[in-house]
């Protein structure tokens, strides 16, 4: 969970710094050689930023979805009773179920009391949409509206381009690389964070701090004798490794 969360934070910081504003096109029509060279440089920069965004944006969608699901997987593992850990097939069955089923079964396979999840609420609905988006990209579902850029109309053999932007070069780059768009990527990142915050708010205050502490550890270890989870390397281990000399 922590690795996906940190990757998401890094990717979002990188994406926020990209300039995705297409360069104006009309001003260089019928212009001189210098203006055309300047336009070509701007288009090159715009194209480069679009490609960066595409790589970072799709990765952020995936990492955000993975962070949300790995949080639930970790919660199930950490709070499952010993009996379920002994029956490895039973635990595996729950962990391999789809995301929505995991949420519905969380209370049933946990030793902790959890307030009821509002499946009609905005946070859960947006998180389920995020999982659907993740799945559509991974499986390349051509029929999905998530992968549809719109319709193209023709006048005989000639495609009719949208004249609103006035920059067919930039429009082509946007159709190729700004999918998903900035708003969708931003929503994926924020939804993942809000989902974890929402689930944590449902945990009883007496045990919430313990759950928060263990999900902050990376990696998590499992003691095969006691059937309990714990930190393999404590997050403050660097302080013990800084000692020098006779100490």
PDB file of C-alpha atoms in Angstrom:
ATOM      1  CA  UNK A   1       0.000   0.000   0.000  1.00  0.00           C
ATOM      2  CA  UNK A   2       2.711   2.454   0.956  1.00  0.00           C
ATOM      3  CA  UNK A   3       4.636   1.846  -2.270  1.00  0.00           C
ATOM      4  CA  UNK A   4       1.543   2.548  -4.417  1.00  0.00           C
ATOM      5  CA  UNK A   5       0.686   5.587  -2.305  1.00  0.00           C
ATOM      6  CA  UNK A   6       4.182   7.072  -2.587  1.00  0.00           C
ATOM      7  CA  UNK A   7       4.280   6.389  -6.340  1.00  0.00           C
ATOM      8  CA  UNK A   8       0.936   8.175  -6.711  1.00  0.00           C
ATOM      9  CA  UNK A   9       2.200  11.195  -4.801  1.00  0.00           C
ATOM     10  CA  UNK A  10       5.339  11.367  -6.944  1.00  0.00           C
ATOM     11  CA  UNK A  11       3.411  11.024 -10.199  1.00  0.00           C
ATOM     12  CA  UNK A  12       0.914  13.729  -9.216  1.00  0.00           C
ATOM     13  CA  UNK A  13       3.724  16.166  -8.352  1.00  0.00           C
ATOM     14  CA  UNK A  14       5.310  15.520 -11.764  1.00  0.00           C
ATOM     15  CA  UNK A  15       2.019  15.940 -13.625  1.00  0.00           C
ATOM     16  CA  UNK A  16       1.187  19.242 -11.926  1.00  0.00           C
ATOM     17  CA  UNK A  17       4.381  20.747 -13.329  1.00  0.00           C
ATOM     18  CA  UNK A  18       3.552  20.004 -16.985  1.00  0.00           C
ATOM     19  CA  UNK A  19       2.343  22.755 -19.315  1.00  0.00           C
ATOM     20  CA  UNK A  20      -0.358  21.192 -21.499  1.00  0.00           C
ATOM     21  CA  UNK A  21      -1.502  24.411 -23.165  1.00  0.00           C
ATOM     22  CA  UNK A  22      -1.480  23.970 -26.977  1.00  0.00           C
ATOM     23  CA  UNK A  23       0.374  26.732 -28.859  1.00  0.00           C
ATOM     24  CA  UNK A  24      -1.761  29.143 -30.917  1.00  0.00           C
ATOM     25  CA  UNK A  25      -2.015  28.205 -34.572  1.00  0.00           C
ATOM     26  CA  UNK A  26      -3.786  31.024 -36.407  1.00  0.00           C
ATOM     27  CA  UNK A  27      -1.052  33.579 -35.865  1.00  0.00           C
ATOM     28  CA  UNK A  28       1.512  31.572 -37.843  1.00  0.00           C
ATOM     29  CA  UNK A  29      -0.651  30.965 -40.897  1.00  0.00           C
ATOM     30  CA  UNK A  30       0.888  32.694 -43.918  1.00  0.00           C
ATOM     31  CA  UNK A  31       3.778  33.801 -41.679  1.00  0.00           C
ATOM     32  CA  UNK A  32       7.472  33.951 -42.367  1.00  0.00           C
ATOM     33  CA  UNK A  33      10.106  31.281 -41.862  1.00  0.00           C
ATOM     34  CA  UNK A  34      11.082  32.544 -38.391  1.00  0.00           C
ATOM     35  CA  UNK A  35       7.503  32.363 -37.151  1.00  0.00           C
ATOM     36  CA  UNK A  36       7.147  28.852 -38.507  1.00  0.00           C
ATOM     37  CA  UNK A  37      10.345  27.736 -36.789  1.00  0.00           C
ATOM     38  CA  UNK A  38       9.095  29.210 -33.515  1.00  0.00           C
ATOM     39  CA  UNK A  39       5.775  27.403 -33.941  1.00  0.00           C
ATOM     40  CA  UNK A  40       7.546  24.105 -34.643  1.00  0.00           C
ATOM     41  CA  UNK A  41       9.561  24.468 -31.429  1.00  0.00           C
ATOM     42  CA  UNK A  42       6.412  25.138 -29.428  1.00  0.00           C
ATOM     43  CA  UNK A  43       4.638  22.172 -31.004  1.00  0.00           C
ATOM     44  CA  UNK A  44       7.644  19.985 -30.181  1.00  0.00           C
ATOM     45  CA  UNK A  45       7.556  21.119 -26.535  1.00  0.00           C
ATOM     46  CA  UNK A  46       3.785  20.618 -26.396  1.00  0.00           C
ATOM     47  CA  UNK A  47       4.093  17.133 -27.905  1.00  0.00           C
ATOM     48  CA  UNK A  48       6.854  16.178 -25.464  1.00  0.00           C
ATOM     49  CA  UNK A  49       4.740  17.328 -22.506  1.00  0.00           C
ATOM     50  CA  UNK A  50       1.728  15.411 -23.847  1.00  0.00           C
ATOM     51  CA  UNK A  51       3.759  12.207 -24.054  1.00  0.00           C
ATOM     52  CA  UNK A  52       5.069  12.741 -20.516  1.00  0.00           C
ATOM     53  CA  UNK A  53       1.555  13.345 -19.279  1.00  0.00           C
ATOM     54  CA  UNK A  54       0.281  10.212 -21.003  1.00  0.00           C
ATOM     55  CA  UNK A  55       2.942   8.047 -19.401  1.00  0.00           C
ATOM     56  CA  UNK A  56       2.565   9.639 -15.976  1.00  0.00           C
ATOM     57  CA  UNK A  57      -1.227  10.002 -16.147  1.00  0.00           C
ATOM     58  CA  UNK A  58      -2.055   6.403 -16.994  1.00  0.00           C
ATOM     59  CA  UNK A  59       0.458   5.260 -14.405  1.00  0.00           C
ATOM     60  CA  UNK A  60      -1.213   7.503 -11.820  1.00  0.00           C
ATOM     61  CA  UNK A  61      -4.657   6.067 -12.611  1.00  0.00           C
ATOM     62  CA  UNK A  62      -3.314   2.548 -12.133  1.00  0.00           C
ATOM     63  CA  UNK A  63      -1.299   3.331  -8.996  1.00  0.00           C
ATOM     64  CA  UNK A  64      -4.235   5.192  -7.432  1.00  0.00           C
ATOM     65  CA  UNK A  65      -6.519   2.213  -8.025  1.00  0.00           C
ATOM     66  CA  UNK A  66      -3.852  -0.193  -6.773  1.00  0.00           C
ATOM     67  CA  UNK A  67      -3.355   1.921  -3.636  1.00  0.00           C
ATOM     68  CA  UNK A  68      -7.070   1.801  -2.799  1.00  0.00           C
ATOM     69  CA  UNK A  69      -7.329  -1.944  -3.374  1.00  0.00           C
ATOM     70  CA  UNK A  70      -4.065  -2.797  -1.618  1.00  0.00           C
ATOM     71  CA  UNK A  71      -5.308  -0.816   1.393  1.00  0.00           C
ATOM     72  CA  UNK A  72      -8.400  -3.031   1.542  1.00  0.00           C
ATOM     73  CA  UNK A  73      -6.302  -6.172   1.047  1.00  0.00           C
ATOM     74  CA  UNK A  74      -4.016  -5.108   3.882  1.00  0.00           C
ATOM     75  CA  UNK A  75      -6.975  -4.304   6.144  1.00  0.00           C
ATOM     76  CA  UNK A  76      -8.463  -7.753   5.467  1.00  0.00           C
ATOM     77  CA  UNK A  77      -5.162  -9.515   6.161  1.00  0.00           C
ATOM     78  CA  UNK A  78      -4.372  -7.575   9.335  1.00  0.00           C
ATOM     79  CA  UNK A  79      -7.839  -7.793  10.902  1.00  0.00           C
ATOM     80  CA  UNK A  80      -8.775 -11.337   9.830  1.00  0.00           C
ATOM     81  CA  UNK A  81      -9.064 -13.790  12.762  1.00  0.00           C
ATOM     82  CA  UNK A  82      -6.538 -16.583  13.203  1.00  0.00           C
ATOM     83  CA  UNK A  83      -9.042 -19.175  11.993  1.00  0.00           C
ATOM     84  CA  UNK A  84      -9.157 -17.556   8.538  1.00  0.00           C
ATOM     85  CA  UNK A  85      -5.368 -17.354   8.318  1.00  0.00           C
ATOM     86  CA  UNK A  86      -5.136 -21.052   9.105  1.00  0.00           C
ATOM     87  CA  UNK A  87      -7.606 -21.785   6.310  1.00  0.00           C
ATOM     88  CA  UNK A  88      -5.469 -20.273   3.582  1.00  0.00           C
ATOM     89  CA  UNK A  89      -7.987 -21.104   0.891  1.00  0.00           C
ATOM     90  CA  UNK A  90     -10.665 -19.051   2.644  1.00  0.00           C
ATOM     91  CA  UNK A  91      -8.437 -15.991   2.988  1.00  0.00           C
ATOM     92  CA  UNK A  92      -7.319 -16.324  -0.637  1.00  0.00           C
ATOM     93  CA  UNK A  93     -10.931 -16.500  -1.772  1.00  0.00           C
ATOM     94  CA  UNK A  94     -11.736 -13.180  -0.117  1.00  0.00           C
ATOM     95  CA  UNK A  95      -8.581 -11.490  -1.390  1.00  0.00           C
ATOM     96  CA  UNK A  96      -9.203 -12.681  -4.949  1.00  0.00           C
ATOM     97  CA  UNK A  97     -12.789 -11.454  -5.062  1.00  0.00           C
ATOM     98  CA  UNK A  98     -13.649  -8.264  -6.933  1.00  0.00           C
ATOM     99  CA  UNK A  99     -13.268  -4.913  -5.218  1.00  0.00           C
ATOM    100  CA  UNK A 100     -16.938  -4.316  -4.412  1.00  0.00           C
ATOM    101  CA  UNK A 101     -17.305  -7.812  -2.946  1.00  0.00           C
ATOM    102  CA  UNK A 102     -14.290  -7.202  -0.728  1.00  0.00           C
ATOM    103  CA  UNK A 103     -15.947  -4.091   0.666  1.00  0.00           C
ATOM    104  CA  UNK A 104     -19.194  -5.927   1.331  1.00  0.00           C
ATOM    105  CA  UNK A 105     -17.372  -8.764   3.144  1.00  0.00           C
ATOM    106  CA  UNK A 106     -14.985  -6.630   5.192  1.00  0.00           C
ATOM    107  CA  UNK A 107     -17.084  -6.726   8.346  1.00  0.00           C
ATOM    108  CA  UNK A 108     -17.772 -10.447   8.063  1.00  0.00           C
ATOM    109  CA  UNK A 109     -14.109 -11.531   7.959  1.00  0.00           C
ATOM    110  CA  UNK A 110     -12.690  -8.987  10.420  1.00  0.00           C
ATOM    111  CA  UNK A 111     -12.281  -9.161  14.178  1.00  0.00           C
ATOM    112  CA  UNK A 112     -12.816  -5.385  14.298  1.00  0.00           C
ATOM    113  CA  UNK A 113     -16.109  -3.546  14.304  1.00  0.00           C
ATOM    114  CA  UNK A 114     -16.533  -1.275  11.307  1.00  0.00           C
ATOM    115  CA  UNK A 115     -19.337   1.214  10.823  1.00  0.00           C
ATOM    116  CA  UNK A 116     -21.545   0.375   7.819  1.00  0.00           C
ATOM    117  CA  UNK A 117     -20.136   1.470   4.463  1.00  0.00           C
ATOM    118  CA  UNK A 118     -22.391   3.814   2.506  1.00  0.00           C
ATOM    119  CA  UNK A 119     -22.311   2.222  -0.952  1.00  0.00           C
ATOM    120  CA  UNK A 120     -24.516   4.986  -2.335  1.00  0.00           C
ATOM    121  CA  UNK A 121     -22.192   7.728  -1.109  1.00  0.00           C
ATOM    122  CA  UNK A 122     -20.016   9.803  -3.408  1.00  0.00           C
ATOM    123  CA  UNK A 123     -16.675   8.412  -2.203  1.00  0.00           C
ATOM    124  CA  UNK A 124     -17.574   4.754  -2.743  1.00  0.00           C
ATOM    125  CA  UNK A 125     -19.245   5.411  -6.092  1.00  0.00           C
ATOM    126  CA  UNK A 126     -16.222   7.341  -7.377  1.00  0.00           C
ATOM    127  CA  UNK A 127     -13.892   4.616  -6.128  1.00  0.00           C
ATOM    128  CA  UNK A 128     -15.908   1.935  -7.929  1.00  0.00           C
ATOM    129  CA  UNK A 129     -15.733   4.090 -11.075  1.00  0.00           C
ATOM    130  CA  UNK A 130     -11.962   4.297 -10.622  1.00  0.00           C
ATOM    131  CA  UNK A 131     -11.726   0.503 -10.471  1.00  0.00           C
ATOM    132  CA  UNK A 132     -13.800   0.241 -13.635  1.00  0.00           C
ATOM    133  CA  UNK A 133     -11.542   2.757 -15.376  1.00  0.00           C
ATOM    134  CA  UNK A 134      -8.470   0.798 -14.258  1.00  0.00           C
ATOM    135  CA  UNK A 135      -9.921  -2.429 -15.610  1.00  0.00           C
ATOM    136  CA  UNK A 136     -10.935  -0.913 -18.955  1.00  0.00           C
ATOM    137  CA  UNK A 137      -7.423   0.403 -19.560  1.00  0.00           C
ATOM    138  CA  UNK A 138      -5.747  -2.814 -18.494  1.00  0.00           C
ATOM    139  CA  UNK A 139      -7.986  -4.993 -20.666  1.00  0.00           C
ATOM    140  CA  UNK A 140      -8.177  -2.551 -23.617  1.00  0.00           C
ATOM    141  CA  UNK A 141     -11.946  -2.794 -23.960  1.00  0.00           C
ATOM    142  CA  UNK A 142     -12.569  -1.059 -27.278  1.00  0.00           C
ATOM    143  CA  UNK A 143     -16.342  -0.942 -26.734  1.00  0.00           C
ATOM    144  CA  UNK A 144     -16.007   0.942 -23.455  1.00  0.00           C
ATOM    145  CA  UNK A 145     -16.856   4.668 -23.427  1.00  0.00           C
ATOM    146  CA  UNK A 146     -13.640   5.122 -21.425  1.00  0.00           C
ATOM    147  CA  UNK A 147     -11.674   4.262 -24.561  1.00  0.00           C
ATOM    148  CA  UNK A 148     -13.894   6.160 -27.019  1.00  0.00           C
ATOM    149  CA  UNK A 149     -12.663   9.548 -28.250  1.00  0.00           C
ATOM    150  CA  UNK A 150     -15.823  10.418 -30.183  1.00  0.00           C
ATOM    151  CA  UNK A 151     -17.150  10.164 -33.726  1.00  0.00           C
ATOM    152  CA  UNK A 152     -15.502  11.289 -36.960  1.00  0.00           C
ATOM    153  CA  UNK A 153     -17.658  12.499 -39.857  1.00  0.00           C
ATOM    154  CA  UNK A 154     -16.697  12.604 -43.534  1.00  0.00           C
ATOM    155  CA  UNK A 155     -17.660  14.575 -46.609  1.00  0.00           C
ATOM    156  CA  UNK A 156     -17.052  11.852 -49.175  1.00  0.00           C
ATOM    157  CA  UNK A 157     -13.332  11.056 -48.681  1.00  0.00           C
ATOM    158  CA  UNK A 158     -12.526  14.101 -46.544  1.00  0.00           C
ATOM    159  CA  UNK A 159     -12.690  14.005 -42.735  1.00  0.00           C
ATOM    160  CA  UNK A 160     -14.428  16.979 -41.161  1.00  0.00           C
ATOM    161  CA  UNK A 161     -12.251  18.402 -38.420  1.00  0.00           C
ATOM    162  CA  UNK A 162     -13.454  20.453 -35.476  1.00  0.00           C
ATOM    163  CA  UNK A 163     -12.659  24.100 -36.164  1.00  0.00           C
ATOM    164  CA  UNK A 164     -12.986  25.281 -32.560  1.00  0.00           C
ATOM    165  CA  UNK A 165      -9.327  24.871 -31.657  1.00  0.00           C
ATOM    166  CA  UNK A 166      -7.961  26.025 -35.001  1.00  0.00           C
ATOM    167  CA  UNK A 167      -4.944  23.784 -34.421  1.00  0.00           C
ATOM    168  CA  UNK A 168      -5.337  20.318 -35.979  1.00  0.00           C
ATOM    169  CA  UNK A 169      -1.775  19.374 -34.979  1.00  0.00           C
ATOM    170  CA  UNK A 170      -2.456  20.029 -31.292  1.00  0.00           C
ATOM    171  CA  UNK A 171      -5.839  18.286 -31.525  1.00  0.00           C
ATOM    172  CA  UNK A 172      -4.168  15.162 -32.881  1.00  0.00           C
ATOM    173  CA  UNK A 173      -1.666  15.154 -29.995  1.00  0.00           C
ATOM    174  CA  UNK A 174      -4.490  15.609 -27.499  1.00  0.00           C
ATOM    175  CA  UNK A 175      -6.467  12.700 -28.951  1.00  0.00           C
ATOM    176  CA  UNK A 176      -3.419  10.447 -28.801  1.00  0.00           C
ATOM    177  CA  UNK A 177      -1.773  11.403 -25.517  1.00  0.00           C
ATOM    178  CA  UNK A 178      -4.188  13.408 -23.349  1.00  0.00           C
ATOM    179  CA  UNK A 179      -6.329  10.328 -22.775  1.00  0.00           C
ATOM    180  CA  UNK A 180      -7.268  10.098 -19.971  1.00  0.00           C
ATOM    181  CA  UNK A 181      -7.458  13.869 -19.645  1.00  0.00           C
ATOM    182  CA  UNK A 182      -6.067  15.931 -16.789  1.00  0.00           C
ATOM    183  CA  UNK A 183      -9.380  16.102 -14.914  1.00  0.00           C
ATOM    184  CA  UNK A 184      -9.790  12.320 -14.976  1.00  0.00           C
ATOM    185  CA  UNK A 185      -6.242  11.760 -13.734  1.00  0.00           C
ATOM    186  CA  UNK A 186      -6.651  14.314 -10.958  1.00  0.00           C
ATOM    187  CA  UNK A 187      -9.938  12.727  -9.903  1.00  0.00           C
ATOM    188  CA  UNK A 188      -8.313   9.283  -9.759  1.00  0.00           C
ATOM    189  CA  UNK A 189      -5.580  10.543  -7.438  1.00  0.00           C
ATOM    190  CA  UNK A 190      -7.931  12.434  -5.106  1.00  0.00           C
ATOM    191  CA  UNK A 191     -10.506   9.631  -5.069  1.00  0.00           C
ATOM    192  CA  UNK A 192      -7.926   7.109  -3.868  1.00  0.00           C
ATOM    193  CA  UNK A 193      -6.900   9.372  -0.979  1.00  0.00           C
ATOM    194  CA  UNK A 194     -10.488  10.171  -0.022  1.00  0.00           C
ATOM    195  CA  UNK A 195     -11.424   6.494  -0.113  1.00  0.00           C
ATOM    196  CA  UNK A 196      -8.728   5.528   2.392  1.00  0.00           C
ATOM    197  CA  UNK A 197      -9.676   8.462   4.633  1.00  0.00           C
ATOM    198  CA  UNK A 198     -13.323   7.418   4.485  1.00  0.00           C
ATOM    199  CA  UNK A 199     -12.672   3.777   5.427  1.00  0.00           C
ATOM    200  CA  UNK A 200     -10.362   4.882   8.246  1.00  0.00           C
ATOM    201  CA  UNK A 201     -13.147   7.113   9.578  1.00  0.00           C
ATOM    202  CA  UNK A 202     -15.353   4.017  10.001  1.00  0.00           C
ATOM    203  CA  UNK A 203     -12.847   2.218  12.263  1.00  0.00           C
ATOM    204  CA  UNK A 204     -13.437   2.334  16.011  1.00  0.00           C
ATOM    205  CA  UNK A 205     -11.234   5.016  17.652  1.00  0.00           C
ATOM    206  CA  UNK A 206      -9.751   2.495  20.107  1.00  0.00           C
ATOM    207  CA  UNK A 207      -8.029   0.556  17.306  1.00  0.00           C
ATOM    208  CA  UNK A 208      -7.748   3.197  14.591  1.00  0.00           C
ATOM    209  CA  UNK A 209      -4.285   4.325  15.691  1.00  0.00           C
ATOM    210  CA  UNK A 210      -2.952   0.769  15.517  1.00  0.00           C
ATOM    211  CA  UNK A 211      -4.323   0.271  12.009  1.00  0.00           C
ATOM    212  CA  UNK A 212      -2.851   3.606  10.909  1.00  0.00           C
ATOM    213  CA  UNK A 213       0.571   2.635  12.248  1.00  0.00           C
ATOM    214  CA  UNK A 214       0.752  -0.745  10.553  1.00  0.00           C
ATOM    215  CA  UNK A 215      -0.409   0.483   7.118  1.00  0.00           C
ATOM    216  CA  UNK A 216       2.393   3.045   7.230  1.00  0.00           C
ATOM    217  CA  UNK A 217       4.970   0.271   7.426  1.00  0.00           C
ATOM    218  CA  UNK A 218       6.524  -1.115   4.260  1.00  0.00           C
ATOM    219  CA  UNK A 219       7.098  -4.009   3.895  1.00  0.00           C
ATOM    220  CA  UNK A 220       4.777  -5.858   6.262  1.00  0.00           C
ATOM    221  CA  UNK A 221       5.877  -9.169   7.776  1.00  0.00           C
ATOM    222  CA  UNK A 222       3.712 -12.132   8.762  1.00  0.00           C
ATOM    223  CA  UNK A 223       4.702 -14.426  11.618  1.00  0.00           C
ATOM    224  CA  UNK A 224       3.764 -17.952  10.501  1.00  0.00           C
ATOM    225  CA  UNK A 225       3.722 -19.241  14.091  1.00  0.00           C
ATOM    226  CA  UNK A 226       1.570 -16.576  15.741  1.00  0.00           C
ATOM    227  CA  UNK A 227      -0.419 -15.709  12.590  1.00  0.00           C
ATOM    228  CA  UNK A 228       0.130 -12.012  13.265  1.00  0.00           C
ATOM    229  CA  UNK A 229       1.381  -9.142  11.101  1.00  0.00           C
ATOM    230  CA  UNK A 230       4.147  -6.793  12.152  1.00  0.00           C
ATOM    231  CA  UNK A 231       6.795  -4.486  10.734  1.00  0.00           C
ATOM    232  CA  UNK A 232       9.887  -6.172   9.301  1.00  0.00           C
ATOM    233  CA  UNK A 233      11.868  -2.928   9.348  1.00  0.00           C
ATOM    234  CA  UNK A 234      10.646  -0.183  11.618  1.00  0.00           C
ATOM    235  CA  UNK A 235      10.271   3.197   9.948  1.00  0.00           C
ATOM    236  CA  UNK A 236      12.729   4.720  12.449  1.00  0.00           C
ATOM    237  CA  UNK A 237      15.482   2.147  11.772  1.00  0.00           C
ATOM    238  CA  UNK A 238      17.719   4.798  10.185  1.00  0.00           C
ATOM    239  CA  UNK A 239      18.275   6.368  13.614  1.00  0.00           C
ATOM    240  CA  UNK A 240      19.812   3.144  14.885  1.00  0.00           C
ATOM    241  CA  UNK A 241      22.073   2.870  11.862  1.00  0.00           C
ATOM    242  CA  UNK A 242      23.515   6.363  12.221  1.00  0.00           C
ATOM    243  CA  UNK A 243      25.493   5.523  15.373  1.00  0.00           C
ATOM    244  CA  UNK A 244      29.283   5.521  15.001  1.00  0.00           C
ATOM    245  CA  UNK A 245      32.388   4.862  17.107  1.00  0.00           C
ATOM    246  CA  UNK A 246      32.371   2.942  20.384  1.00  0.00           C
ATOM    247  CA  UNK A 247      28.663   3.612  20.931  1.00  0.00           C
TER     248      UNK A 247
END
